[in-house]
Coordinates of C-alpha atoms in Angstrom, one line a residue:
M1 CA -3.5 9.3 -6.1
P2 CA -0.5 9.0 -8.4
D3 CA -1.0 5.3 -9.3
N4 CA -3.7 3.4 -11.1
P5 CA -5.7 1.5 -8.5
L6 CA -7.2 -0.8 -11.1
K7 CA -3.8 -2.5 -11.6
K8 CA -4.0 -4.0 -8.1
N9 CA -0.3 -5.1 -8.3
A10 CA 0.9 -3.3 -5.2
G11 CA -0.5 -2.7 -1.7
N12 CA -0.8 1.1 -2.1
K13 CA -3.1 0.6 -5.1
I14 CA -5.3 -1.9 -3.2
R15 CA -5.4 0.7 -0.4
A16 CA -6.5 3.4 -2.8
M17 CA -9.1 1.1 -4.3
S18 CA -10.6 0.4 -0.9
F19 CA -11.2 4.1 -0.3
L20 CA -12.8 4.5 -3.8
E21 CA -15.1 1.6 -3.0
Y22 CA -16.0 3.2 0.3
F23 CA -16.8 6.6 -1.3
K24 CA -18.8 4.9 -4.0
S25 CA -20.8 2.9 -1.4
R26 CA -21.7 6.3 0.2
N27 CA -22.8 7.8 -3.1
F28 CA -20.0 10.4 -3.2
D29 CA -19.4 12.3 -6.5
I30 CA -15.8 11.4 -7.0
H31 CA -13.3 13.3 -9.1
F32 CA -10.2 11.1 -9.3
V33 CA -7.0 13.0 -10.0
S34 CA -3.7 11.3 -10.9
E35 CA -0.4 12.0 -12.6
Y36 CA 0.9 10.6 -15.9
S37 CA 4.6 9.7 -15.4
W38 CA 4.6 8.5 -11.8
G39 CA 1.5 6.3 -12.3
E40 CA 2.7 5.2 -15.7
W41 CA -0.7 5.9 -17.2
N42 CA -1.6 5.6 -20.9
N43 CA -4.8 6.4 -22.8
E44 CA -6.1 2.9 -22.6
D45 CA -5.6 2.9 -18.8
I46 CA -7.6 6.1 -18.6
R47 CA -10.4 4.7 -20.7
Q48 CA -10.6 1.6 -18.6
F49 CA -10.7 3.6 -15.4
E50 CA -13.5 5.8 -16.8
K51 CA -15.5 2.7 -17.6
S52 CA -15.0 1.2 -14.1
N53 CA -17.9 3.1 -12.5
L54 CA -15.7 3.7 -9.5
V55 CA -15.5 7.4 -10.1
D56 CA -17.5 10.1 -11.9
T57 CA -14.6 12.1 -13.4
V58 CA -11.0 11.3 -14.2
S59 CA -8.2 13.8 -14.6
V60 CA -4.6 12.6 -15.2
L61 CA -2.2 15.5 -15.0
K62 CA 1.3 16.0 -16.2
R63 CA 4.1 17.0 -13.9
K64 CA 6.8 17.3 -16.5
A65 CA 7.1 19.3 -19.7
S66 CA 7.7 17.6 -23.1
K67 CA 11.4 17.2 -24.1
R68 CA 10.6 17.9 -27.7
N69 CA 11.6 21.5 -27.3
L70 CA 14.8 21.1 -25.3
I71 CA 15.3 24.8 -24.6
Y72 CA 11.8 25.2 -23.3
Y73 CA 12.2 22.0 -21.2
L74 CA 15.5 23.1 -19.6
F75 CA 14.6 26.7 -18.9
C76 CA 10.8 26.8 -18.5
H77 CA 10.5 23.4 -16.7
K78 CA 13.7 22.1 -15.3
L79 CA 15.2 25.3 -14.0
L80 CA 11.9 26.8 -12.9
N81 CA 11.0 23.6 -11.1
F82 CA 14.5 23.5 -9.4
F83 CA 13.8 26.8 -7.7
Y84 CA 10.1 26.0 -7.1
Q85 CA 10.7 22.8 -5.2
K86 CA 13.3 24.5 -3.0
K87 CA 10.7 27.3 -2.5
W88 CA 13.3 29.7 -4.1
G89 CA 15.8 28.9 -1.4
V90 CA 19.2 27.3 -1.6
L91 CA 18.7 24.0 0.3
P92 CA 16.2 21.2 -0.4
F93 CA 13.7 20.1 2.2
G94 CA 15.4 16.8 3.0
F95 CA 12.1 15.1 2.2
P96 CA 10.6 13.8 -1.1
D97 CA 8.6 16.6 -2.8
L98 CA 7.0 15.2 -5.9
V99 CA 4.9 18.3 -6.8
T100 CA 6.4 20.2 -9.7
Y101 CA 5.4 23.8 -10.8
K102 CA 3.6 22.4 -13.8
L103 CA 1.6 19.9 -11.7
K104 CA 0.7 22.6 -9.2
K105 CA -0.6 24.8 -11.9
A106 CA -2.7 22.0 -13.4
F107 CA -4.1 21.1 -10.0
D108 CA -5.0 24.7 -9.2
H109 CA -6.8 24.9 -12.6
L110 CA -9.1 22.0 -11.4
L111 CA -9.7 23.8 -8.1
K112 CA -10.8 26.9 -10.0
Q113 CA -13.3 24.9 -12.0
H114 CA -14.9 22.9 -9.2
N115 CA -16.0 23.3 -5.6
Y116 CA -15.2 20.3 -3.4
D117 CA -16.4 19.2 0.0
Y118 CA -13.3 17.0 0.6
I119 CA -9.8 16.9 -0.9
F120 CA -8.3 13.5 -0.2
I121 CA -4.5 13.1 -0.9
N122 CA -2.4 10.0 -0.8
Y123 CA 1.1 10.4 0.6
A124 CA 2.7 13.4 2.3
S125 CA 5.0 13.8 -0.8
W126 CA 2.1 15.5 -2.6
S127 CA 1.0 17.8 0.3
T128 CA 2.3 21.0 -1.3
L129 CA -0.7 20.8 -3.6
I130 CA -2.9 22.2 -0.8
E131 CA -0.3 24.1 1.2
K132 CA -1.3 27.8 1.6
N133 CA -3.7 27.3 -1.3
P134 CA -6.7 29.7 -1.1
L135 CA -8.3 27.8 -4.0
I136 CA -9.3 24.9 -1.7
G137 CA -12.1 27.1 -0.3
N138 CA -14.1 25.4 2.4
A139 CA -13.1 21.9 1.4
K140 CA -11.9 19.6 4.2
T141 CA -8.4 18.3 3.5
I142 CA -7.6 14.7 4.4
L143 CA -4.2 12.9 4.0
D144 CA -3.9 9.1 3.9
T145 CA -0.3 8.7 4.9
H146 CA 0.2 5.1 3.6
D147 CA 3.7 4.9 4.9
F148 CA 6.2 6.5 7.4
L149 CA 8.1 8.3 4.7
T150 CA 11.0 9.3 6.9
A151 CA 11.7 5.6 7.6
Q152 CA 11.3 4.7 3.9
N153 CA 13.8 7.4 2.8
Q154 CA 16.3 7.2 5.7
R155 CA 19.2 6.4 3.4
K156 CA 18.5 9.5 1.2
Y157 CA 17.8 12.3 3.8
P158 CA 19.0 13.2 7.3
I159 CA 16.4 11.6 9.6
G160 CA 15.9 14.6 11.9
K161 CA 15.3 17.0 9.2
S162 CA 13.1 14.6 7.2
F163 CA 10.9 13.7 10.2
Q164 CA 10.4 17.4 11.1
E165 CA 9.3 18.1 7.5
E166 CA 7.0 15.1 7.4
I167 CA 5.3 16.2 10.6
R168 CA 5.0 19.7 9.2
R169 CA 3.3 18.4 6.1
L170 CA 0.9 16.2 8.0
S171 CA -0.1 19.2 10.1
L172 CA -1.2 21.1 7.0
F173 CA -4.3 18.9 6.7
D174 CA -7.6 19.0 8.6
H175 CA -7.5 15.2 9.1
V176 CA -4.7 12.6 8.9
L177 CA -5.3 8.8 8.4
A178 CA -2.7 6.2 9.3
I179 CA -3.0 2.6 8.1
S180 CA -1.0 1.2 11.0
I181 CA -1.2 1.4 14.8
E182 CA 2.5 2.2 15.0
E183 CA 2.3 5.1 12.6
Q184 CA -0.8 6.5 14.3
Y185 CA 1.1 6.5 17.6
I186 CA 4.3 8.1 16.2
F187 CA 2.5 10.8 14.2
S188 CA 0.0 11.6 16.9
Q189 CA 2.8 12.5 19.3
F190 CA 4.0 15.4 17.2
C191 CA 1.4 16.3 14.6
K192 CA -0.9 19.3 15.3
T193 CA -3.7 17.6 13.4
A194 CA -5.6 14.6 14.9
V195 CA -4.3 11.3 13.5
K196 CA -6.9 8.6 13.1
L197 CA -6.4 4.9 12.6
A198 CA -7.9 3.8 9.3
P199 CA -6.8 0.1 8.9
M200 CA -7.0 -1.8 5.6
M201 CA -10.7 -2.5 4.7
I202 CA -11.3 -5.9 3.2
E203 CA -14.7 -7.3 2.2
Q204 CA -15.4 -10.7 3.8
P205 CA -14.4 -13.2 1.1
P206 CA -15.9 -16.6 0.7
V207 CA -14.1 -19.1 2.8
S208 CA -12.6 -22.1 1.0
T209 CA -14.7 -25.2 1.1
I210 CA -11.9 -27.3 -0.2
P211 CA -10.6 -29.8 2.5
L212 CA -7.1 -28.9 3.6
P213 CA -5.5 -32.2 2.3
E214 CA -6.9 -31.6 -1.2
R215 CA -5.6 -28.0 -1.6
K216 CA -3.2 -27.6 -4.5
F217 CA -0.6 -25.4 -2.8
D218 CA 1.1 -25.7 0.6
L219 CA 2.4 -22.2 0.5
L220 CA 1.2 -19.0 -1.1
Y221 CA 3.4 -16.0 -1.6
V222 CA 1.9 -12.8 -3.1
A223 CA 4.1 -9.7 -3.5
S224 CA 5.0 -6.8 -5.8
K225 CA 8.5 -6.0 -6.9
N226 CA 9.3 -3.0 -4.6
P227 CA 12.9 -3.1 -3.2
H228 CA 11.8 -4.4 0.2
N229 CA 10.0 -7.4 -1.4
V230 CA 12.9 -8.1 -3.7
E231 CA 15.3 -8.3 -0.8
A232 CA 12.9 -10.5 1.2
A233 CA 12.3 -12.8 -1.7
N234 CA 16.0 -13.3 -2.1
W235 CA 16.4 -14.0 1.6
F236 CA 13.6 -16.7 1.4
M237 CA 14.9 -18.3 -1.7
T238 CA 18.5 -18.5 -0.5
Q239 CA 18.1 -19.0 3.3
V240 CA 14.8 -20.9 3.7
Y241 CA 13.7 -22.5 0.5
P242 CA 16.7 -24.9 0.1
F243 CA 15.9 -26.5 3.5
L244 CA 12.2 -27.1 2.9
R245 CA 11.0 -30.5 1.6
K246 CA 10.9 -30.5 -2.2
S247 CA 7.4 -32.1 -1.9
I248 CA 6.1 -28.8 -0.6
K249 CA 4.2 -27.0 -3.4
I250 CA 4.6 -23.2 -3.5
C251 CA 2.6 -20.7 -5.5
V252 CA 4.2 -17.2 -6.1
I253 CA 2.0 -14.5 -7.5
G254 CA 2.8 -10.9 -8.6
Q255 CA 5.7 -9.0 -10.0
I256 CA 8.0 -10.6 -7.5
T257 CA 8.0 -13.6 -9.8
E258 CA 10.6 -11.8 -11.9
F259 CA 13.1 -12.4 -9.1
I260 CA 12.3 -16.1 -8.6
K261 CA 15.3 -17.5 -10.4
G262 CA 15.8 -21.0 -11.8
D263 CA 13.4 -23.8 -12.8
Q264 CA 12.0 -25.1 -9.5
P265 CA 9.6 -28.0 -10.2
N266 CA 7.6 -27.4 -6.9
I267 CA 7.1 -23.6 -7.5
T268 CA 4.3 -22.3 -9.6
T269 CA 4.7 -18.6 -10.7
V270 CA 1.8 -16.4 -11.7
P271 CA 3.0 -12.9 -12.8
F272 CA -0.5 -11.4 -12.4
A273 CA -3.9 -12.6 -11.2
E274 CA -7.0 -10.5 -11.5
D275 CA -8.7 -12.3 -8.7
L276 CA -6.7 -14.0 -6.0
T277 CA -9.7 -15.8 -4.4
T278 CA -9.1 -19.1 -6.3
Y279 CA -5.5 -19.1 -5.2
Y280 CA -6.3 -18.4 -1.5
H281 CA -8.9 -21.2 -1.6
Q282 CA -6.3 -23.6 -2.9
A283 CA -3.6 -22.7 -0.4
K284 CA -2.9 -23.9 3.1
V285 CA -0.4 -21.3 4.5
A286 CA 0.5 -17.8 3.4
I287 CA 4.1 -16.6 3.7
C288 CA 5.3 -13.0 3.9
P289 CA 9.1 -12.7 4.1
M290 CA 9.8 -9.0 4.9
L291 CA 13.0 -7.7 6.3
S292 CA 12.4 -4.0 5.9
G293 CA 9.7 -1.5 5.1
T294 CA 7.0 0.3 7.0
G295 CA 3.2 0.2 7.3
T296 CA 0.7 -2.6 7.3
K297 CA 1.5 -5.5 5.0
I298 CA -1.8 -5.6 3.1
K299 CA -1.1 -9.2 1.8
V300 CA -0.9 -10.3 5.4
V301 CA -4.3 -8.9 6.2
E302 CA -5.7 -10.3 3.0
A303 CA -4.5 -13.8 3.9
L304 CA -6.0 -13.5 7.4
S305 CA -9.4 -12.6 5.8
Y306 CA -9.3 -16.1 4.2
H307 CA -8.5 -17.5 7.6
L308 CA -5.0 -18.6 6.4
P309 CA -2.2 -18.8 8.9
V310 CA 0.7 -16.6 7.9
V311 CA 4.5 -17.2 8.5
C312 CA 6.4 -13.9 8.4
N313 CA 9.3 -11.9 9.7
T314 CA 8.9 -9.3 12.4
R315 CA 8.2 -6.6 9.7
G316 CA 5.3 -8.7 8.5
I317 CA 3.2 -7.9 11.6
D318 CA 3.9 -4.1 11.4
G319 CA 0.6 -2.3 11.6
L320 CA -1.4 -5.2 13.0
I321 CA -3.5 -4.1 16.0
N322 CA -2.8 -7.3 17.9
K323 CA 0.8 -8.5 17.9
T324 CA 0.2 -12.0 19.4
N325 CA -2.4 -14.6 18.8
N326 CA -3.2 -13.0 15.5
G327 CA -2.8 -15.9 13.0
C328 CA 0.8 -14.9 12.3
L329 CA 3.8 -17.0 13.3
V330 CA 6.9 -14.8 13.4
A331 CA 10.5 -15.7 12.9
D332 CA 13.6 -13.7 11.8
L333 CA 16.0 -16.6 11.6
P334 CA 15.8 -18.8 8.5
E335 CA 15.7 -22.1 10.5
A336 CA 12.8 -20.8 12.7
F337 CA 11.0 -19.5 9.6
K338 CA 11.3 -23.0 8.1
D339 CA 10.2 -24.7 11.3
H340 CA 7.0 -22.6 11.5
I341 CA 6.1 -23.6 8.0
L342 CA 6.7 -27.3 8.7
N343 CA 4.8 -27.1 12.0
L344 CA 1.7 -25.7 10.4
L345 CA 1.8 -28.2 7.5
D346 CA 2.4 -31.2 9.8
D347 CA 0.4 -30.3 13.0
T348 CA -3.3 -30.2 12.3
E349 CA -4.1 -28.9 15.9
N350 CA -1.7 -26.0 15.6
Y351 CA -3.0 -25.2 12.1
T352 CA -6.6 -25.1 13.3
E353 CA -5.7 -22.8 16.2
Q354 CA -3.8 -20.4 14.0
S355 CA -6.6 -20.3 11.5
L356 CA -9.0 -19.4 14.2
Y357 CA -6.7 -16.6 15.4
A358 CA -6.5 -15.4 11.7
K359 CA -10.3 -15.3 11.5
F360 CA -10.7 -13.3 14.7
T361 CA -8.0 -10.8 13.8
Y362 CA -9.6 -10.1 10.5
E363 CA -13.2 -9.8 11.9
S364 CA -12.2 -7.7 14.8
G365 CA -10.1 -5.1 13.0
Y366 CA -10.3 -5.2 9.2
E367 CA -13.8 -6.3 8.1
Q368 CA -15.0 -3.9 5.5
E369 CA -18.4 -2.8 6.8
S370 CA -17.3 -2.3 10.4
C371 CA -14.4 -0.1 9.0
Y372 CA -16.9 1.8 6.8
K373 CA -18.9 2.7 9.9
K374 CA -15.9 4.2 11.5
L375 CA -15.1 6.3 8.4
D376 CA -18.7 7.5 8.4
Q377 CA -17.9 9.5 11.5
L378 CA -15.2 11.4 9.5
F379 CA -17.2 11.9 6.3

């Protein structure tokens, strides 16, 4: 996993954390392997991760050589890696390949030192770590796809070539896990490996005992600052927010706060919150503006686990097993988005109905222990 799951400031990190918690609950001996530059690790991050008791061993590898010796960097890293990533051919894959020659050698060194029962990789971009690699021995290889990367990178690579390469990479593994029902369907049509649905696993949180009228925030918006969220936040702030009553109190949490411009007296911004429970307990409705992107929106599932109704765009329900009566009110037009918000805040009967739908959606598809039992069949 290239990122640090302890940071919890993006959905992919929360996803990785959920699997680490599962492995720990089943008493696995876990060797966590990550990468310095992509994950923006530093020595203090590594020390904190080692103290977390989530894993038994931590290895953070380097995929790039130091630039201190420029000649070595250019000829022994940059040039060598140029040919390595193209597999000594002329044309690139048309698909993001993040494994460098240096990283592959470091990963192989770990494989020589240890025998593993399972090798669990996040994202197809790192699949060449195990491709045609005799050092994996008898280990079962498992890929957690996270996202449909062809769709994520459609502006960078030709779609046909990219999709073909993505399916080829998925087929390298013994097992493939998809977070969303749509991605499971697409991948399973073409992939040689069986693709299993592994939805987001969330522990049942304590439900708020604060009466609805006494809650501090009308709307809760939690998001990282990936490009999809930045675009969506701008859409909400320019197309929806100006037409909401100024008495509506909004709490915005996460890196997305960097893009909430201006001094808005009814908006509270929280750049980072270690524990979101207090904020969910103080909120009435969650919003998830999302105009693009793939995969399950983890913050939608998280809000549903607190029985909060969610107002979102169509992309907000991507990955949900049920597309209707799921606790989400969907609108792509700004006026309809605004109307859903006002309706939930003003109509107690509708609010109660959507809250019950949210509760059922979470309990039927995303409750932690029931998801664990399904994973037990794989591990």
